[in-house]
Coordinates of C-alpha atoms and ligand atoms in Angstrom, one line a residue:
X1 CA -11.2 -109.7 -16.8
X2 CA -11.5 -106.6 -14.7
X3 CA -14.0 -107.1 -11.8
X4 CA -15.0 -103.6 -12.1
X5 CA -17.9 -102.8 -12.9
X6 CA -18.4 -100.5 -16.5
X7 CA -20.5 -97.6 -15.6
X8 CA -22.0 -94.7 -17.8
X9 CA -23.2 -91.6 -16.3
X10 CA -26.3 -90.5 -17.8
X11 CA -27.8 -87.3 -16.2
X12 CA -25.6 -87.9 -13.2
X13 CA -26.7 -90.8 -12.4
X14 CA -24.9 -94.0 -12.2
X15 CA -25.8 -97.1 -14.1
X16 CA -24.3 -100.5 -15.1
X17 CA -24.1 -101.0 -18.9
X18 CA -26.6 -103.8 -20.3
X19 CA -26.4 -105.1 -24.1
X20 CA -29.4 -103.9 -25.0
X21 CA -28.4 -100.4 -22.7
X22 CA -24.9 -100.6 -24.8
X23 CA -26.7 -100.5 -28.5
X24 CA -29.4 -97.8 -27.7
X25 CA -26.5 -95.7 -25.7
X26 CA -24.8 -95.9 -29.6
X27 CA -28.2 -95.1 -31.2
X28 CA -28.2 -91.9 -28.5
X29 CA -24.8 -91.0 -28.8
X30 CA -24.7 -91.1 -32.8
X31 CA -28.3 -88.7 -32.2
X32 CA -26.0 -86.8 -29.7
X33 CA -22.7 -86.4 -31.6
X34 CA -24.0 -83.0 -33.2
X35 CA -25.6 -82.0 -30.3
X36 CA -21.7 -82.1 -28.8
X37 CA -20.3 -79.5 -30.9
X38 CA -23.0 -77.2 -30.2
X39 CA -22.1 -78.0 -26.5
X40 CA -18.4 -77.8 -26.8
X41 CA -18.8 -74.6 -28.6
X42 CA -21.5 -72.5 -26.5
X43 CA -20.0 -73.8 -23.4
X44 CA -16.7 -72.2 -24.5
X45 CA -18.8 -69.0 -26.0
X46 CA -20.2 -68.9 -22.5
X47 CA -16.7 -68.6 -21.0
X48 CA -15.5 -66.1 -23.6
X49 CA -18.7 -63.7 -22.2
X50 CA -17.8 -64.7 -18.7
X51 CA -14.6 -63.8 -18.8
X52 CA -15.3 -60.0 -19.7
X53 CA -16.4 -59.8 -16.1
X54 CA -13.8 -57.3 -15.0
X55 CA -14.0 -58.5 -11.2
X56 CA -14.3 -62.0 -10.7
X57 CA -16.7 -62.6 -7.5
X58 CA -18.3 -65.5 -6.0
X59 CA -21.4 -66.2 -8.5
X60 CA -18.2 -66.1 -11.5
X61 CA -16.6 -68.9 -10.0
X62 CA -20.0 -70.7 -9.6
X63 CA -20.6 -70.4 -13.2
X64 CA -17.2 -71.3 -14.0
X65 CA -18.2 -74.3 -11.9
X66 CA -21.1 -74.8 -13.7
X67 CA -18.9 -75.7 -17.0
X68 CA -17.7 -78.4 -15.3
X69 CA -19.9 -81.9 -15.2
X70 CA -18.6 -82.8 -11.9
X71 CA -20.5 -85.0 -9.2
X72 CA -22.3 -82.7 -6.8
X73 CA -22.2 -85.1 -4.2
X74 CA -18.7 -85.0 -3.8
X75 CA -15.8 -82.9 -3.1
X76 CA -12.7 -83.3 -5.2
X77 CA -9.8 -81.7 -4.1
X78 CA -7.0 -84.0 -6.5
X79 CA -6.6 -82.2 -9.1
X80 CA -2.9 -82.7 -8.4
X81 CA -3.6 -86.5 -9.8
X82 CA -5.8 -85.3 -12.4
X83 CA -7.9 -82.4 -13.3
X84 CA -11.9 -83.1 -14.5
X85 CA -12.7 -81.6 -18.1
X86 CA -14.9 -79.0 -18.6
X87 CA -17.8 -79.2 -20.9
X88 CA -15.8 -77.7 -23.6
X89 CA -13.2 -80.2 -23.8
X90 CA -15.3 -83.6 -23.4
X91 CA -17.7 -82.8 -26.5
X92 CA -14.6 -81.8 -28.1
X93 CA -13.5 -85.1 -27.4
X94 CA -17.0 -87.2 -27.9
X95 CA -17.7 -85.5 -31.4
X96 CA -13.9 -86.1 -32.6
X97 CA -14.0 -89.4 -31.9
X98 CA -17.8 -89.9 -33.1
X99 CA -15.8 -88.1 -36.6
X100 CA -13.5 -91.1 -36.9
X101 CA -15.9 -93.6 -35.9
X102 CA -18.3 -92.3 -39.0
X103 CA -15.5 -91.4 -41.2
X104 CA -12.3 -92.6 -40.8
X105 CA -11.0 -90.9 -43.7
X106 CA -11.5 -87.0 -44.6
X107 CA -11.8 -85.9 -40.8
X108 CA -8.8 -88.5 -39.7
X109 CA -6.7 -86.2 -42.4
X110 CA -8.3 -82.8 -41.0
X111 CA -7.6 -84.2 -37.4
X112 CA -4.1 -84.7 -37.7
X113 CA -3.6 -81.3 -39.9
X114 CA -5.4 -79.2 -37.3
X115 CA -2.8 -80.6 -34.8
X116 CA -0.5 -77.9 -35.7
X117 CA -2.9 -75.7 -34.4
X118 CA -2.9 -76.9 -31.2
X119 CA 0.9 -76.7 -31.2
X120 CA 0.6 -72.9 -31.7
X121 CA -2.0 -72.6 -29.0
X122 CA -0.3 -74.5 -26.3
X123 CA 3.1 -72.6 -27.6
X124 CA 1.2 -69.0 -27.0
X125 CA -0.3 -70.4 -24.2
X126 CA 3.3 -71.0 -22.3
X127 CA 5.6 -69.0 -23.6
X128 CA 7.4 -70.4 -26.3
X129 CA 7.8 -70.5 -29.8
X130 CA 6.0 -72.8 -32.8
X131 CA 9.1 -74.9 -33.1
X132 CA 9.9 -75.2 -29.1
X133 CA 6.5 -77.3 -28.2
X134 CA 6.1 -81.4 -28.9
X135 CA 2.8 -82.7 -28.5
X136 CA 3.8 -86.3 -26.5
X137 CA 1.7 -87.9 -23.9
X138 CA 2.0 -87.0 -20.8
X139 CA 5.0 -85.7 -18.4
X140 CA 6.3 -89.1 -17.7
X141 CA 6.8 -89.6 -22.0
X142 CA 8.5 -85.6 -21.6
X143 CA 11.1 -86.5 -19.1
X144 CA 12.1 -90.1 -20.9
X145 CA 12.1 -88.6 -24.6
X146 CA 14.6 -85.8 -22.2
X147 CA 16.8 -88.3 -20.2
X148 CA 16.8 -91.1 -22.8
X149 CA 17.8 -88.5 -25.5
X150 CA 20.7 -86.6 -23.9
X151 CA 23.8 -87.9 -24.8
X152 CA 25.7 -88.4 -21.2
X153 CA 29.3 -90.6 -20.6
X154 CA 29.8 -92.5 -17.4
X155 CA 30.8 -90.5 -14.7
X156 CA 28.6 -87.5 -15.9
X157 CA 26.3 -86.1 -12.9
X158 CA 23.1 -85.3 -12.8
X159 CA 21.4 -83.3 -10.2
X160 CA 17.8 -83.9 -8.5
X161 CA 16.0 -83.3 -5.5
X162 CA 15.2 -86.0 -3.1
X163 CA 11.5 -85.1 -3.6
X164 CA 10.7 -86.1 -7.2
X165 CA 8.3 -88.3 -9.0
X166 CA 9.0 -91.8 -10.8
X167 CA 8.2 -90.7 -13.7
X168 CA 11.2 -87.9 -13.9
X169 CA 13.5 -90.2 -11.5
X170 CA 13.2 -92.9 -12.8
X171 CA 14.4 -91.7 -16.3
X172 CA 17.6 -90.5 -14.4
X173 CA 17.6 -94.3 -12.8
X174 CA 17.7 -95.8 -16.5
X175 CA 20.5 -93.6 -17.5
X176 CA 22.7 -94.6 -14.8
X177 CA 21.7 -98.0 -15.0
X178 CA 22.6 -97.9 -18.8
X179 CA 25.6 -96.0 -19.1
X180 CA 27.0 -95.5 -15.6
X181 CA 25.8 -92.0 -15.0
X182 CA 25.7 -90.7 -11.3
X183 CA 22.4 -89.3 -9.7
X184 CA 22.9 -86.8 -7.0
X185 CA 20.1 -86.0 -4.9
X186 CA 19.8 -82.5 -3.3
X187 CA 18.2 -81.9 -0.1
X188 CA 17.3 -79.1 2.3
X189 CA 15.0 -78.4 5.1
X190 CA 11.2 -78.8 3.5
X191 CA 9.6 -76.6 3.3
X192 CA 11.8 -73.7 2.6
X193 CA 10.9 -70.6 3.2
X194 CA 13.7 -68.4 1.3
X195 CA 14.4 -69.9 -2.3
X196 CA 17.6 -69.1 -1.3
X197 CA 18.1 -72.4 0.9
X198 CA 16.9 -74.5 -2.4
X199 CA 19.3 -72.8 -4.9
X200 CA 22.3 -73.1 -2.0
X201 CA 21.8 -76.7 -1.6
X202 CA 22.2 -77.2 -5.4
X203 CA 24.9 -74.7 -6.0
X204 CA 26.8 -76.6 -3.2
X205 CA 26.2 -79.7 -5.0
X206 CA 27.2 -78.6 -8.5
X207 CA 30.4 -80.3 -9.5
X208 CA 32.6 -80.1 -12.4
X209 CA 30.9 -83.5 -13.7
X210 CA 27.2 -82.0 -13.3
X211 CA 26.0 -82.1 -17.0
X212 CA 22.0 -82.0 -16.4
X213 CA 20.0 -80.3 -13.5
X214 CA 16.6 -82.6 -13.4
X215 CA 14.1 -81.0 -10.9
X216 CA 10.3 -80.9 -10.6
X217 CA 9.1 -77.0 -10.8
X218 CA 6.3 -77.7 -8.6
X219 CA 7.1 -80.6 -6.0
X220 CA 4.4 -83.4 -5.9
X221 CA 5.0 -84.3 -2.4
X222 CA 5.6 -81.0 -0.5
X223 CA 3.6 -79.1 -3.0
X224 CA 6.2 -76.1 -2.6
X225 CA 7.7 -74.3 -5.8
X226 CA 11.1 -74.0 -6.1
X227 CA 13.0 -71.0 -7.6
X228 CA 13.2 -72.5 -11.3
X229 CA 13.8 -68.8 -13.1
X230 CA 17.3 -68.4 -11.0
X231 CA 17.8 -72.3 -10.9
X232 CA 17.9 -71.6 -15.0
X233 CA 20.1 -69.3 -14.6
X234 CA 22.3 -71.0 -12.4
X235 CA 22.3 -74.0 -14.5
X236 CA 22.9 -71.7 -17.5
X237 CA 26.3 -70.0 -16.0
X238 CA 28.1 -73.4 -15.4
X239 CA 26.7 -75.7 -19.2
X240 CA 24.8 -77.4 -17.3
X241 CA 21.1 -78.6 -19.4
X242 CA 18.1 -78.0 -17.0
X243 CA 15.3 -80.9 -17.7
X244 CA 12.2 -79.7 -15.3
X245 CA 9.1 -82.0 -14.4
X246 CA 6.4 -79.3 -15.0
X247 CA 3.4 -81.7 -14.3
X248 CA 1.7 -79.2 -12.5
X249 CA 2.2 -75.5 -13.0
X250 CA 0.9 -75.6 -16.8
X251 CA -2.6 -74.4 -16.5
X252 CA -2.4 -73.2 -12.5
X253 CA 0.1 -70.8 -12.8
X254 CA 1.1 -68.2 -15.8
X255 CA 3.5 -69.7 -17.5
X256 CA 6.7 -68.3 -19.8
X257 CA 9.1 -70.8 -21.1
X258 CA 11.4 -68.3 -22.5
X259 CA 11.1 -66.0 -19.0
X260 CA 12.0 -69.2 -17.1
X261 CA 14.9 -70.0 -19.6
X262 CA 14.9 -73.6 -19.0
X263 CA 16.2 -75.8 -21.3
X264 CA 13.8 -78.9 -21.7
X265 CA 9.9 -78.1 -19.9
X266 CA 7.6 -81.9 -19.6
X267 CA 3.6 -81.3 -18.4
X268 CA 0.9 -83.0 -18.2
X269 CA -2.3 -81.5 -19.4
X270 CA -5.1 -83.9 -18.1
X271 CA -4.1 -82.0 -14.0
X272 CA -4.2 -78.3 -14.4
X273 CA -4.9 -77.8 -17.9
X274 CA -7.9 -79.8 -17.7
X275 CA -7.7 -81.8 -20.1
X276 CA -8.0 -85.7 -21.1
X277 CA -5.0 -88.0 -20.0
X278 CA -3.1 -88.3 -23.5
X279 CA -1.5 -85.1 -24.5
X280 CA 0.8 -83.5 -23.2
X281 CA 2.9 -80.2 -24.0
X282 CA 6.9 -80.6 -24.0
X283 CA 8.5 -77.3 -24.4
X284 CA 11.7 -77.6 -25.9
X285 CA 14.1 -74.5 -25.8
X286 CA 14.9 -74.2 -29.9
X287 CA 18.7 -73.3 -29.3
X288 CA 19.0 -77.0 -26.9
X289 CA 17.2 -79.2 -29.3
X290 CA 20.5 -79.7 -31.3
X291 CA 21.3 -81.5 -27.7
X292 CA 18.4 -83.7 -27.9
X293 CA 18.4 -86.9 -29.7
X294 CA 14.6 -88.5 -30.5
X295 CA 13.0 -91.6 -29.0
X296 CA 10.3 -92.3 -31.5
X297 CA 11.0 -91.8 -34.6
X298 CA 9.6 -91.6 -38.0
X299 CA 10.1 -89.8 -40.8
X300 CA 11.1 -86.4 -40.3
X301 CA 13.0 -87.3 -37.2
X302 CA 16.1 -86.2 -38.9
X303 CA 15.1 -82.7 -40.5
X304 CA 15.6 -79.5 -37.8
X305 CA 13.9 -77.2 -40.0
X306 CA 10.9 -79.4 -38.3
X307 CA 11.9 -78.1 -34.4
X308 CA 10.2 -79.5 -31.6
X309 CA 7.9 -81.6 -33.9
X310 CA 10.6 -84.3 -34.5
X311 CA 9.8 -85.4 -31.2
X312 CA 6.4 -86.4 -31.8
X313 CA 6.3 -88.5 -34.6
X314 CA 4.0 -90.7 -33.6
X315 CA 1.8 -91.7 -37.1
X316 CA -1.5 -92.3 -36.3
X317 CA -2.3 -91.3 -32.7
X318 CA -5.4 -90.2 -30.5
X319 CA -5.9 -87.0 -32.9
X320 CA -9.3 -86.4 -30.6
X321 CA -7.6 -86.1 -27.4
X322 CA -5.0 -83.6 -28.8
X323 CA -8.0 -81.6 -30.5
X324 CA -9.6 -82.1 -27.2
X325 CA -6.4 -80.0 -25.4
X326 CA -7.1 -77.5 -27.7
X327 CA -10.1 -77.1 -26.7
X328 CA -8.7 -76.8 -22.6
X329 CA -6.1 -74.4 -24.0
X330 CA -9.1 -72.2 -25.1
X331 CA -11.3 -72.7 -22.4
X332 CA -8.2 -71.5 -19.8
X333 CA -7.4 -68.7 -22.5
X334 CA -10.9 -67.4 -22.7
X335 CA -10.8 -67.3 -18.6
X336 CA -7.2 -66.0 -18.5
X337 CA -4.3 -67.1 -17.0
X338 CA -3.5 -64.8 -14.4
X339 CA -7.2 -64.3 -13.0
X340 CA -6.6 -68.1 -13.2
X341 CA -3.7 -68.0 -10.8
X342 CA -5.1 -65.5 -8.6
X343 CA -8.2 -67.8 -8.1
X344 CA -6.0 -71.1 -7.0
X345 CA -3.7 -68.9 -4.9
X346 CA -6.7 -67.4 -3.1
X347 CA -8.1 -70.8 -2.2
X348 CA -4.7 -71.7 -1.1
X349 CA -4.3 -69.0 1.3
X350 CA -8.2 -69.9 2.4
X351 CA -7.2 -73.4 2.7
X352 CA -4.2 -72.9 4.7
X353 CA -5.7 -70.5 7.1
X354 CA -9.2 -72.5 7.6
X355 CA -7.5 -75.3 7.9
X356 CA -4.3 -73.5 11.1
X357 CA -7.8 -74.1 13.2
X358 CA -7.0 -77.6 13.9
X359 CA -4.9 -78.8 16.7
X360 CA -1.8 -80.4 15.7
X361 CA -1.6 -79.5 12.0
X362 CA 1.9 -79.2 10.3
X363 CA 2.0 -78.0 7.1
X364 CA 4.4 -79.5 4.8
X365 CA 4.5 -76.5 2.1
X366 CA 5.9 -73.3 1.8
X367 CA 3.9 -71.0 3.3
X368 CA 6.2 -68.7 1.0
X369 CA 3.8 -67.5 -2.2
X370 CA 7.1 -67.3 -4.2
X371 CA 7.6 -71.3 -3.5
X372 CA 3.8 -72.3 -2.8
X373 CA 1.0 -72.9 -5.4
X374 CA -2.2 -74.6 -5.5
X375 CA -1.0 -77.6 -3.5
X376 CA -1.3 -77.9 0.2
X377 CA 0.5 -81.1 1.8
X378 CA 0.0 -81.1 5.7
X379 CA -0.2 -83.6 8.4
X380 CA -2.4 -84.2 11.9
X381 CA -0.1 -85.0 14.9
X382 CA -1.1 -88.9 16.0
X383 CA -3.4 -89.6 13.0
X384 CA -2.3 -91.7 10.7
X385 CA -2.7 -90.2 7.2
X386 CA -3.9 -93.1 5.0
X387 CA -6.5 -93.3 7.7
X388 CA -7.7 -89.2 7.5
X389 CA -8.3 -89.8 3.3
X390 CA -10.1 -92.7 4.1
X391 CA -12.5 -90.9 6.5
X392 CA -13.0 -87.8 4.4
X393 CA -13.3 -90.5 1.3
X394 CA -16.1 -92.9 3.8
X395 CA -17.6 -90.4 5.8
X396 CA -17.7 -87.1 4.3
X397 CA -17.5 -87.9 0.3
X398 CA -13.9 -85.2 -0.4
X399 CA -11.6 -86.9 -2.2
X400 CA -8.0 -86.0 -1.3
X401 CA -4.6 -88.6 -1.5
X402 CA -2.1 -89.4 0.9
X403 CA 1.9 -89.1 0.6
X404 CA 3.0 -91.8 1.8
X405 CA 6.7 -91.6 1.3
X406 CA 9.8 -90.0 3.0
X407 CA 7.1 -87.1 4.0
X408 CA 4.0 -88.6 4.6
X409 CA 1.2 -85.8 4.5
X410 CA -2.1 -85.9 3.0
X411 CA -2.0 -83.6 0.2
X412 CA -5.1 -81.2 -1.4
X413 CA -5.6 -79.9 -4.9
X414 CA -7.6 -76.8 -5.2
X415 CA -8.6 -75.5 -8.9
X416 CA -11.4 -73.3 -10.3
X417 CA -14.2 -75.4 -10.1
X418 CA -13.8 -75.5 -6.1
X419 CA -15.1 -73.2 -4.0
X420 CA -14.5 -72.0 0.1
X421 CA -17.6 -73.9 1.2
X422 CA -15.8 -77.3 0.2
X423 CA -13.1 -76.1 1.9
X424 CA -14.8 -75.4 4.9
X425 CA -16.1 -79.0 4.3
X426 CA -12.8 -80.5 4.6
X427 CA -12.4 -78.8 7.8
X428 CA -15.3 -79.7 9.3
X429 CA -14.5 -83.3 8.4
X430 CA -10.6 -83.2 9.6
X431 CA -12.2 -82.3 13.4
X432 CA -14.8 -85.4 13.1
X433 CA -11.3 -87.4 12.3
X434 CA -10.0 -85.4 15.3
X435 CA -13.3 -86.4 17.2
X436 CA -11.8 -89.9 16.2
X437 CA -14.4 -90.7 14.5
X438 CA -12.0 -92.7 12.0
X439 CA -12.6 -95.1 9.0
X440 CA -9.0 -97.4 9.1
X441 CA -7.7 -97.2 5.5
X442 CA -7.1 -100.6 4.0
X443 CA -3.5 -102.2 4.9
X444 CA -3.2 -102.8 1.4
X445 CA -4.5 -99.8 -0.3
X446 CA -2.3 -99.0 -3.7
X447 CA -0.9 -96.1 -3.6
X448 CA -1.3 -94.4 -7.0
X449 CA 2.1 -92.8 -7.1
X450 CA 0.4 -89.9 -9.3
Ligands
PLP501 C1 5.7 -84.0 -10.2 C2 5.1 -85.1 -11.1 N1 5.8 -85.6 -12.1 C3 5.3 -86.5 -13.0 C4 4.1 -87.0 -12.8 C5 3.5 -88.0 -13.8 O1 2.7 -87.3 -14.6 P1 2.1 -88.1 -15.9 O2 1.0 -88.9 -15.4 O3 1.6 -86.9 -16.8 O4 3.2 -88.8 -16.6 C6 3.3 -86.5 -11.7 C7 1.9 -87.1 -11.5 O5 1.3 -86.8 -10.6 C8 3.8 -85.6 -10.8 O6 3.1 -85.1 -9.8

């Protein structure tokens, strides 16, 4: 048994779940279920009006804000690990599953037919065609189904960076491990300022053998970009597949599949997208899927007339969460992507250049917008950094996450719903820490990895 407590939020405020709690929170909720689909839909009506706002200014981002059901008393800046949902997209999710839960069968057969509509959103939505996009879980499920499918001989190479995540390394690790494949790691100088140290290092490290380049568009740990459109290219030129770990730029920056020309695209939607954990979009260029063997399989696996969709043959799966990315795709649609990426990159830059106030601050990202994003990963000379997320976390109630590998940095996350006065927040809290004013971190804190 977990020794967590189970906790509700009603109104915003905490509580511990009783029995009796428990039954009249069902009685409430089956009263509320209706109430949620009037919810999801005037909060996303209310977006659709907002976004006709030709300038965004300050009080659009506050009611952009105000579609989110966020604690007030805290500051998150982790979207990196995962993004909060937006009105829109948790009654999505609340009424779907109240559907099943009244009816398991006519709105169970709806729920899985209107998938395909979320196919075609999240398809428009980056880039790529109908039959390029597989609903699968999440990016770590994207880069397995990519890695485990591939067909690769011993001796074949595959090319990474020595800053990527478990969930697309280790993939590569299984391969090897499986049928004697080589993984190469690329380095350079972090954090580049000219993408053309990144696409160097890999161009040097290309050999005949090199049959897959597997790199992360957006790196967790730095937080820089790297030059993935003439990476593609690259790749392209010599046969070699490209198999990207887009976990983060799907809902933070525009996105175009096809522009990019990668081969195989994983992402997960519950950071930037906004969504719940348990969808995510895996582009699939339609010309490499005849590469591309299946994981899971059911029937239909084996019919290409079905494109990406043969990779997500899952049978009965959480149909509410998928309906519920729908409901993020729209929400982002309605606001737009680009004003979307302008936002994130204009906290960025307010970040980066509140924060240069501190003594002994070393950033850790590109301060290069063609390599930077929304992710900022810097560290404070003599301050330990599991130590400065405990403070903030203790002392000041912003919620960042440490690095704590090669690099070690503290990392923040900055999406629409936060605002410059946070920001200026986090400062003020980074020169208490500086005041050493510290809170020790745990020896043994977990590190999520994420
Ligand atoms: C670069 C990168 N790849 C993969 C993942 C794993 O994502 P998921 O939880 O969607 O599998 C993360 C999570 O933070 C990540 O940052």
């Amino acid at each position: 048994m977990s020794s967590v407590p189970r906790r509700t939020r009603v109104n915003d405020s905490p509580c511990v779940i009783s029995r009796r709690g428990w039954l009249r929170g069902i009685a409430g909720s089956v009263a509320a279920a209706g109430a949620a689909t009037v919810a999801a839909r005037s909060s996303l009506s209310a977006m659709g009006a907002l976004a006709q706002t030709p300038m965004p200014d300050a009080d659009f981002w506050k009611q952009v804000r105000s579609e989110f059901l966020l604690d007030k008393d805290w500051t998150y800046l982790n979207n990196g690990t995962l993004g909060p949902t937006p009105k829109a997209v948790y009654f999505t999710l609340v009424e779907r599953y109240h559907d099943l839960a009244q009816d398991p069968g006519q709105p169970n057969t709806d729920q899985n037919a209107a998938a395909d509509d979320v196919r075609r959103k999240a398809a428009a939505f980056v880039g790529a065609d109908f039959d390029e996009i597989a609903l699968v879980r999440n990016t770590t499920e994207g880069m397995s189904f990519m890695l485990n499918g591939l067909d690769l001989k011993p001796g074949d190479e595959i090319l990474t960076t020595f800053h990527e995540h478990a969930g697309g390394l280790q993939p590569c690790r299984l391969k090897a491990k499986r049928h004697g494949v080589i993984v190469k790691e690329v380095k350079w100088a972090a954090p580049a300022e000219d993408p053309a140290v990144i696409l160097n290092a890999f161009a040097a490290a290309i050999t005949p053998r090199t049959k897959v380049i597997m790199a992360s568009h957006a790196m967790y740990q730095t937080g820089s970009t790297i030059p993935l459109k003439q990476l593609a290219t690259l790749a392209r030129e010599k046969g070699i597949v490209t198999a990207i770990d887009g976990a983060h730029p799907v809902g933070m920056v525009k996105m175009d599949m096809h522009d990019l020309g990668v081969d195989f695209y994983a992402s997960s939607s519950h950071k930037w997208l906004c969504a719940p954990t348990g969808a995510g979009i895996l582009y699939l260029r339609r010309a490499s899927q005849e590469q591309l063997w299946p994981t899971v399989v059911s029937t239909g696996w084996d019919d290409p007339k079905r494109g990406a969709a043969r990779y997500d043959r899952l049978s009965q799966r959480a149909h509410p969460i998928v309906l519920a990315l729908g409901a993020a795709l729209d929400f982002q649609s309605a606001l737009g992507q680009e004003r979307i990426e302008t936002r994130v990159r204009a906290l960025h830059v307010y970040s980066r250049r509140a924060l240069a106030a501190l003594p002994g601050i070393t950033y850790h990202t590109s301060a290069n917008p063609e390599l930077s994003n929304a992710l900022l990963a810097f560290t404070l000379a003599n301050v330990k950094n599991a130590d400065i997320v405990e403070t903030l976390k203790k002392r000041h109630r912003i919620w960042t996450r440490t690095m704590e590998y090669d690099l070690n940095a503290v990392r923040i996350a900055t999406h629409i719903y936060n605002t410059e006065e946070q920001i200026d927040r986090l400062v003020a809290g980074l020169q208490d820490v500086l005041k050493g004013n510290i809170v020790k971190a745990p020896t043994t804190a977990p590190d999520d990895e994420d």
